[in-house]
Amino acid sequence: MSDNAYVTFFRGSSPYINAHRHKTFVVSLGGEALCSENFYRTIHDLAILHSLGIRLVLVHGARPQIDQRCSVAGIAAEFASQLRVTDSAAMECVREAVGAARFKIEAAFSMGLPNSPMHGAQLKVVGGNFVVARPVGVRDGTDFLHAGDVRRVDAHGINQQLQLGAIVLISPVGYSPSGESFNMSYADVAARVAIALEAEKLIMLAPSDQQLLDEQGQLRRSLSLEELSLAKAAADHSEQAPLLAAAYHALRNGVARIHWVDSEADGALLTELFTRDGAGTLMARDNSEIFRAATIEDVGGILELIGPLEEQGVLVRRSREALEREISQFSVVVHPEGMLIGCAALYPAGDGITAELAAVAVHPEFHRRGIASRLLQLLERDARQVGLQQLFVLTTQTAHWFREQGFIEAAIDDLPAEKKSLYNYQRNSKIYRKPL
């Protein structure tokens, strides 16, 4: 990457850094990822998230490691409904495999050599009995023995550690009040922890062969709750099934965003979280953009949107102070990931029946998606509701778009008196109006 490209990327990531700071992310990491060549790079990337102020809870799996130990011990693996039937001998293999996996993760977070990406990080990784388990029991005639479900998550205890700056590491073994230990699905544990913590995101790091593809074999970039339900049903007994079931449960129970990311792709986690296009599949209850009234917190995002257009002379310059005074006139469009990608303002004139449409802007990466048209429709609806009868706009370079939206050319004399007296003849803007 050239120096200029690096600077551009770093600047572009700053809104995401601000949005993610102090938020809680639960990350699920399957046992396959611990065997991947990308494992240590993934740990480095998680350390970067921590250094940016993100509160991290990491839930790891260990299925391949358990399979390997069972095989060495001559214990046949038995599964039903994607759950391991865990007798006493298999449970001993579970303890050994999960312990070894945990040690590997803790050791990776402890690296700090001068020539390593984690130099100076000094991360604190904390684990414990944060998950209370209960036995699965007998289902459809199968006794699952030492396989367990989540009974309760100690959200208060986890939050205490997060507030102290620790990364919380949770293994897929839970303990009952009677002191028994149970083997659990790490994906289900991750989902239930995310729900209990009211986490901002659940990030599911899954192998390359478990990525979500469309009918053409292309990565699905987003899934609504309804689409996730269909994908879960279609997965049936595949390796994706328990992950999809966990994602669906989390989304149904309050987790706002789930990111399904390739655990074997170098940098995919950072690309997913710090770029607009991402690198994985975003799951949300509602994947459409949000149109709402602007607040004072949106001033920075609006300035980023209109700044380039002001430089080009498309829009009239506004200072931050002026924008803060006028913020109640603005409406914004917010991407499902929380980024502000569009804005427009409506300034009622003194005559009580006319308003000026101004500062219409959409981020270049989201052009040709009909965002500006939908925003205009909402502004027109709001204008009609308060009794306005006509909109007008002054433009120098976007007259064709306003004509496409039903505006017709007008003259200076058609402007409200107060706007007519302020008309800038040097700018020589064209005037368009639209009856409501």
Coordinates of C-alpha atoms in Angstrom, one line a residue:
M1 CA 0.0 0.0 0.0
S2 CA 1.4 3.4 -1.0
D3 CA 1.7 6.2 1.6
N4 CA -1.2 8.1 0.1
A5 CA -3.4 5.0 0.1
Y6 CA -2.5 4.3 3.7
V7 CA -3.4 7.9 4.7
T8 CA -6.7 7.7 2.8
F9 CA -7.6 4.4 4.5
F10 CA -6.7 5.7 7.9
R11 CA -8.7 8.8 7.5
G12 CA -11.6 6.9 6.1
S13 CA -11.6 4.6 9.1
S14 CA -11.7 7.4 11.7
P15 CA -15.6 7.6 11.8
Y16 CA -15.7 3.8 12.6
I17 CA -13.1 4.2 15.2
N18 CA -15.2 6.9 16.9
A19 CA -18.4 4.8 16.5
H20 CA -16.9 1.6 18.0
R21 CA -15.0 3.2 20.9
H22 CA -16.2 1.9 24.3
K23 CA -18.7 -0.5 22.7
T24 CA -18.8 -4.2 23.6
F25 CA -18.1 -6.7 20.9
V26 CA -18.5 -10.4 21.5
V27 CA -16.2 -12.4 19.1
S28 CA -16.7 -16.2 18.5
L29 CA -13.7 -18.0 17.3
G30 CA -14.1 -21.7 16.2
G31 CA -11.5 -24.3 16.9
E32 CA -10.7 -24.4 13.2
A33 CA -9.4 -20.9 13.5
L34 CA -6.9 -21.9 16.1
C35 CA -5.4 -24.3 13.6
S36 CA -5.3 -21.7 10.8
E37 CA -2.2 -20.0 9.5
N38 CA -4.2 -16.8 10.1
F39 CA -4.6 -17.4 13.8
Y40 CA -1.8 -15.1 15.1
R41 CA -2.8 -12.3 12.6
T42 CA -6.4 -12.6 14.0
I43 CA -5.1 -12.2 17.5
H44 CA -3.0 -9.2 16.4
D45 CA -6.2 -7.6 14.9
L46 CA -8.2 -8.3 18.1
A47 CA -5.4 -6.6 20.0
I48 CA -5.8 -3.6 17.7
L49 CA -9.5 -3.5 18.4
H50 CA -8.7 -3.5 22.1
S51 CA -6.2 -0.7 21.7
L52 CA -8.9 1.4 20.0
G53 CA -11.1 1.3 23.1
I54 CA -13.4 -1.6 22.1
R55 CA -14.5 -3.8 25.0
L56 CA -13.8 -7.4 23.8
V57 CA -15.3 -10.7 24.9
L58 CA -13.8 -13.7 23.0
V59 CA -15.6 -17.0 23.0
H60 CA -13.6 -19.9 21.5
G61 CA -14.4 -23.3 20.3
A62 CA -12.4 -26.5 20.2
R63 CA -14.3 -29.1 18.1
P64 CA -11.3 -30.2 15.9
Q65 CA -9.1 -30.4 19.0
I66 CA -11.6 -32.5 20.9
D67 CA -12.0 -34.8 17.8
Q68 CA -8.3 -35.3 17.7
R69 CA -8.0 -36.2 21.4
C70 CA -10.9 -38.5 21.2
S71 CA -9.4 -40.2 18.2
V72 CA -6.1 -40.8 20.0
A73 CA -8.0 -42.2 23.0
G74 CA -10.0 -44.5 20.7
I75 CA -13.3 -42.8 21.5
A76 CA -15.8 -42.6 18.6
A77 CA -17.3 -39.2 18.1
E78 CA -21.1 -39.3 18.4
F79 CA -23.3 -36.3 17.5
A80 CA -27.1 -35.7 17.5
S81 CA -28.6 -32.4 16.4
Q82 CA -25.1 -30.9 16.0
L83 CA -24.3 -31.6 19.7
R84 CA -21.6 -33.9 20.9
V85 CA -22.9 -36.8 23.0
T86 CA -20.4 -36.4 25.8
D87 CA -19.8 -39.4 28.2
S88 CA -17.3 -39.3 31.0
A89 CA -14.3 -40.4 28.8
A90 CA -15.2 -37.8 26.1
M91 CA -15.6 -35.2 28.7
E92 CA -12.0 -35.8 29.8
C93 CA -10.9 -35.2 26.2
V94 CA -13.0 -32.0 26.2
R95 CA -11.3 -30.7 29.3
E96 CA -7.8 -31.4 27.8
A97 CA -8.6 -29.9 24.4
V98 CA -10.4 -26.8 25.7
G99 CA -7.6 -26.2 28.2
A100 CA -4.9 -26.4 25.5
A101 CA -6.9 -24.1 23.2
R102 CA -7.3 -21.6 26.0
F103 CA -3.6 -21.7 26.8
K104 CA -2.8 -21.1 23.1
I105 CA -5.0 -18.0 23.0
E106 CA -3.7 -16.6 26.2
A107 CA -0.1 -17.1 25.1
A108 CA -0.8 -15.4 21.8
F109 CA -2.3 -12.3 23.6
S110 CA 0.8 -12.2 25.7
M111 CA 3.3 -11.7 22.9
G112 CA 5.1 -8.4 23.0
L113 CA 8.5 -8.8 21.3
P114 CA 9.9 -5.5 19.8
N115 CA 9.5 -6.8 16.3
S116 CA 6.0 -8.1 16.7
P117 CA 2.7 -6.2 16.0
M118 CA 1.8 -6.5 19.7
H119 CA 4.9 -4.8 21.0
G120 CA 3.9 -2.7 24.1
A121 CA 0.3 -3.9 24.1
Q122 CA 0.5 -5.5 27.6
L123 CA -2.9 -7.1 27.3
K124 CA -4.7 -8.6 30.3
V125 CA -6.8 -11.7 29.5
V126 CA -9.3 -12.8 32.1
G127 CA -11.4 -15.9 32.3
G128 CA -13.5 -17.6 34.9
N129 CA -16.8 -19.3 35.7
F130 CA -18.8 -16.6 34.0
V131 CA -21.3 -19.1 32.4
V132 CA -23.5 -21.3 34.5
A133 CA -24.5 -24.5 32.7
R134 CA -27.2 -27.1 32.9
P135 CA -27.3 -30.5 31.3
V136 CA -29.0 -30.9 27.9
G137 CA -30.6 -34.1 29.2
V138 CA -32.5 -36.5 27.0
R139 CA -33.7 -35.2 23.6
D140 CA -35.5 -37.4 21.1
G141 CA -34.4 -40.4 23.0
T142 CA -30.7 -39.5 23.1
D143 CA -29.0 -38.9 26.5
F144 CA -26.4 -36.2 25.9
L145 CA -24.8 -36.9 29.3
H146 CA -22.2 -34.2 29.9
A147 CA -23.3 -31.9 27.1
G148 CA -24.8 -28.7 28.4
D149 CA -26.7 -25.6 27.7
V150 CA -26.3 -22.1 29.0
R151 CA -28.3 -21.5 32.1
R152 CA -27.1 -18.1 33.1
V153 CA -24.4 -15.6 32.1
D154 CA -22.7 -13.5 34.8
A155 CA -23.0 -10.2 32.9
H156 CA -22.1 -8.1 35.9
G157 CA -18.9 -10.1 36.5
I158 CA -17.9 -9.8 32.8
N159 CA -18.6 -6.1 32.7
Q160 CA -16.5 -5.5 35.8
Q161 CA -13.5 -7.1 34.0
L162 CA -14.2 -5.1 30.8
Q163 CA -14.3 -1.9 32.8
L164 CA -10.9 -2.7 34.2
G165 CA -9.5 -2.9 30.6
A166 CA -9.3 -6.7 30.4
I167 CA -10.2 -8.9 27.4
V168 CA -12.6 -11.6 28.7
L169 CA -12.0 -15.1 27.4
I170 CA -14.8 -17.6 27.7
S171 CA -14.4 -21.3 26.9
P172 CA -17.2 -23.7 25.8
V173 CA -17.2 -25.5 29.2
G174 CA -19.7 -24.4 31.8
Y175 CA -20.2 -25.3 35.4
S176 CA -23.4 -26.1 37.3
P177 CA -24.2 -25.0 40.9
S178 CA -23.4 -28.6 41.9
G179 CA -19.9 -28.3 40.6
E180 CA -20.3 -30.4 37.5
S181 CA -18.8 -29.3 34.2
F182 CA -20.5 -29.5 30.8
N183 CA -19.4 -29.3 27.2
M184 CA -21.3 -26.6 25.3
S185 CA -21.6 -25.2 21.8
Y186 CA -19.3 -22.2 21.6
A187 CA -21.5 -20.5 19.1
D188 CA -24.5 -20.8 21.4
V189 CA -22.4 -19.5 24.3
A190 CA -21.3 -16.5 22.2
A191 CA -24.8 -15.6 21.3
R192 CA -26.1 -15.9 24.9
V193 CA -23.2 -13.8 26.2
A194 CA -23.8 -11.2 23.6
I195 CA -27.5 -11.0 24.6
A196 CA -26.7 -10.9 28.3
L197 CA -24.2 -8.1 27.8
E198 CA -26.5 -6.2 25.4
A199 CA -23.4 -6.2 23.1
E200 CA -23.2 -3.8 20.2
K201 CA -22.0 -6.5 17.9
L202 CA -21.6 -10.3 17.7
I203 CA -18.7 -11.1 15.4
M204 CA -18.7 -14.7 14.2
L205 CA -15.3 -15.8 12.7
A206 CA -16.0 -18.8 10.5
P207 CA -13.8 -20.8 8.1
S208 CA -13.7 -20.0 4.4
D209 CA -15.8 -23.0 3.5
Q210 CA -18.6 -21.8 5.8
Q211 CA -19.0 -18.3 4.4
L212 CA -22.5 -17.4 3.2
L213 CA -22.9 -17.4 -0.6
D214 CA -25.7 -16.5 -2.9
E215 CA -26.9 -18.7 -5.8
Q216 CA -24.1 -17.4 -8.0
G217 CA -21.5 -18.3 -5.5
Q218 CA -20.8 -14.7 -4.5
L219 CA -20.5 -13.6 -0.9
R220 CA -23.8 -12.4 0.6
R221 CA -23.1 -8.9 1.9
S222 CA -26.1 -8.6 4.1
L223 CA -29.0 -10.6 5.6
S224 CA -32.1 -9.4 7.3
L225 CA -33.7 -11.3 10.1
E226 CA -36.1 -12.9 7.7
E227 CA -33.4 -13.9 5.3
L228 CA -31.3 -15.3 8.2
S229 CA -34.3 -17.4 9.2
L230 CA -34.5 -18.9 5.7
A231 CA -30.7 -19.5 5.6
K232 CA -30.9 -21.2 9.0
A233 CA -33.7 -23.5 7.7
A234 CA -31.8 -24.3 4.5
A235 CA -28.5 -25.1 6.4
D236 CA -30.2 -28.1 8.0
H237 CA -27.4 -30.3 9.4
S238 CA -24.5 -28.6 7.8
E239 CA -21.5 -27.2 9.7
Q240 CA -23.1 -23.8 9.3
A241 CA -26.3 -24.8 11.1
P242 CA -25.2 -24.2 14.7
L243 CA -23.6 -20.9 13.8
L244 CA -26.7 -19.7 11.9
A245 CA -28.9 -20.8 14.8
A246 CA -26.8 -18.9 17.3
A247 CA -26.8 -15.8 15.0
Y248 CA -30.6 -16.0 14.6
H249 CA -31.1 -16.3 18.4
A250 CA -28.9 -13.3 19.1
L251 CA -30.6 -11.2 16.5
R252 CA -34.0 -12.1 17.8
N253 CA -33.1 -11.2 21.3
G254 CA -31.6 -7.8 21.1
V255 CA -28.2 -7.9 19.5
A256 CA -28.3 -5.2 16.8
R257 CA -25.6 -6.3 14.4
I258 CA -23.9 -9.6 13.6
H259 CA -20.8 -9.8 11.4
W260 CA -20.0 -13.2 9.7
V261 CA -16.3 -12.9 8.8
D262 CA -13.8 -15.3 7.2
S263 CA -11.4 -16.4 9.9
E264 CA -8.8 -17.5 7.3
A265 CA -8.7 -14.3 5.3
D266 CA -5.9 -12.0 6.4
G267 CA -7.3 -8.6 7.5
A268 CA -10.9 -9.5 7.0
L269 CA -11.9 -8.5 10.5
L270 CA -10.4 -5.0 10.2
T271 CA -11.8 -4.6 6.7
E272 CA -15.3 -5.6 7.9
L273 CA -15.3 -3.2 10.8
F274 CA -13.5 -0.1 9.4
T275 CA -14.5 0.2 5.8
R276 CA -17.9 0.9 4.3
D277 CA -18.1 -2.2 2.1
G278 CA -16.6 -4.6 4.6
A279 CA -15.4 -8.1 3.9
G280 CA -18.1 -10.3 5.4
T281 CA -21.8 -10.7 5.8
L282 CA -23.7 -8.2 7.9
M283 CA -26.8 -9.4 9.6
A284 CA -29.3 -7.0 11.1
R285 CA -33.0 -7.0 12.1
D286 CA -33.4 -4.2 9.5
N287 CA -30.8 -3.8 6.9
S288 CA -32.2 -0.7 5.2
E289 CA -30.9 2.8 5.7
I290 CA -32.4 4.9 8.5
F291 CA -33.9 8.3 7.6
R292 CA -34.3 10.6 10.6
A293 CA -34.0 14.1 11.9
A294 CA -30.5 15.3 12.5
T295 CA -29.1 15.9 16.0
I296 CA -26.2 18.0 17.2
E297 CA -24.1 14.8 17.3
D298 CA -24.5 14.6 13.5
V299 CA -22.7 17.9 12.8
G300 CA -19.3 16.3 12.2
G301 CA -20.8 13.7 9.8
I302 CA -22.7 16.4 7.8
L303 CA -19.6 18.5 7.5
E304 CA -17.7 15.5 6.0
L305 CA -20.5 15.0 3.5
I306 CA -21.0 18.6 2.4
G307 CA -17.3 19.7 2.6
P308 CA -16.2 18.2 -0.7
L309 CA -19.3 19.7 -2.5
E310 CA -18.5 23.1 -1.0
E311 CA -14.9 22.8 -2.3
Q312 CA -16.3 22.1 -5.8
G313 CA -18.8 25.0 -5.5
V314 CA -21.8 22.8 -5.7
L315 CA -23.0 23.9 -2.2
V316 CA -22.7 27.2 -0.4
R317 CA -20.2 27.1 2.4
R318 CA -21.5 26.6 6.0
S319 CA -19.4 27.0 9.1
R320 CA -19.6 24.5 11.9
E321 CA -21.2 27.3 14.1
A322 CA -23.8 28.0 11.4
L323 CA -24.5 24.3 11.0
E324 CA -24.9 23.8 14.8
R325 CA -27.4 26.7 14.9
E326 CA -29.4 25.2 11.9
I327 CA -29.2 21.5 12.8
S328 CA -32.9 21.3 13.5
Q329 CA -33.5 22.0 9.8
F330 CA -31.5 19.0 8.7
S331 CA -32.5 15.4 8.1
V332 CA -29.9 12.6 7.6
V333 CA -29.6 9.1 6.2
V334 CA -27.7 6.6 8.4
H335 CA -26.2 3.4 7.0
P336 CA -27.1 0.1 9.0
E337 CA -23.5 0.2 10.4
G338 CA -24.2 3.7 11.9
M339 CA -22.4 5.8 9.4
L340 CA -24.0 9.0 8.1
I341 CA -24.3 8.7 4.3
G342 CA -26.8 11.4 3.3
C343 CA -28.3 14.7 4.4
A344 CA -30.6 17.6 3.3
A345 CA -32.1 20.7 4.9
L346 CA -35.4 22.4 4.7
Y347 CA -35.6 26.1 5.6
P348 CA -39.2 27.4 5.8
A349 CA -39.6 30.9 4.4
G350 CA -41.3 33.8 6.2
D351 CA -44.5 33.5 4.1
G352 CA -45.5 30.3 5.9
I353 CA -46.2 28.3 2.7
T354 CA -42.7 28.0 1.1
A355 CA -39.5 26.4 2.1
E356 CA -36.0 26.1 0.6
L357 CA -34.5 22.7 0.0
A358 CA -30.7 22.9 0.6
A359 CA -27.5 21.0 1.3
V360 CA -28.6 17.8 -0.4
A361 CA -25.6 15.4 -0.3
V362 CA -25.0 11.7 -0.5
H363 CA -21.7 10.0 0.0
P364 CA -20.1 9.1 -3.4
E365 CA -20.0 5.4 -2.6
F366 CA -23.7 5.4 -2.2
H367 CA -24.7 7.2 -5.4
R368 CA -27.3 5.7 -7.7
R369 CA -29.1 3.9 -4.9
G370 CA -32.1 6.3 -4.8
I371 CA -31.1 7.6 -1.4
A372 CA -31.4 11.3 -2.3
S373 CA -34.8 10.7 -3.9
R374 CA -36.2 8.9 -0.9
L375 CA -34.8 11.6 1.4
L376 CA -36.6 14.2 -0.8
Q377 CA -39.8 12.3 -0.6
L378 CA -39.7 12.3 3.2
L379 CA -38.9 16.0 3.3
E380 CA -41.9 16.7 1.0
R381 CA -44.1 14.6 3.3
D382 CA -42.9 16.5 6.4
A383 CA -43.4 19.8 4.5
R384 CA -47.0 19.0 3.6
Q385 CA -47.8 18.0 7.2
V386 CA -46.9 21.5 8.5
G387 CA -48.9 23.2 5.8
L388 CA -46.2 24.1 3.3
Q389 CA -47.3 24.3 -0.3
Q390 CA -44.1 24.8 -2.3
L391 CA -40.4 24.0 -2.3
F392 CA -37.7 25.9 -4.1
V393 CA -34.0 25.2 -4.6
L394 CA -31.0 27.2 -5.8
T395 CA -28.5 25.1 -7.7
T396 CA -25.5 25.6 -9.9
Q397 CA -24.6 22.1 -11.0
T398 CA -27.4 19.6 -10.3
A399 CA -30.3 21.1 -12.1
H400 CA -30.9 17.9 -14.1
W401 CA -31.5 15.9 -10.9
F402 CA -34.0 18.4 -9.5
R403 CA -35.9 18.3 -12.9
E404 CA -36.1 14.6 -12.6
Q405 CA -37.6 15.0 -9.2
G406 CA -40.5 17.1 -10.5
F407 CA -39.0 20.6 -10.0
I408 CA -39.6 23.2 -12.7
E409 CA -37.5 26.2 -13.6
A410 CA -38.4 29.5 -12.0
A411 CA -37.3 33.1 -11.9
I412 CA -35.8 35.3 -9.2
D413 CA -39.2 37.1 -8.9
D414 CA -40.8 33.7 -7.9
L415 CA -38.6 33.6 -4.7
P416 CA -40.0 34.6 -1.3
A417 CA -39.2 38.2 -0.6
E418 CA -36.6 37.6 2.0
K419 CA -34.8 35.1 -0.2
K420 CA -35.0 37.3 -3.2
S421 CA -33.2 40.1 -1.3
L422 CA -30.4 37.7 -0.4
Y423 CA -29.9 36.2 -3.9
N424 CA -26.2 36.0 -4.9
Y425 CA -26.0 37.3 -8.4
Q426 CA -22.3 36.4 -8.6
R427 CA -23.0 32.8 -7.9
N428 CA -25.8 32.9 -10.5
S429 CA -27.7 29.9 -9.2
K430 CA -30.5 28.5 -11.2
I431 CA -33.9 28.5 -9.4
Y432 CA -36.3 25.6 -9.4
R433 CA -39.6 25.1 -7.6
K434 CA -42.0 22.3 -6.9
P435 CA -45.6 22.6 -5.8
L436 CA -46.5 20.1 -3.0

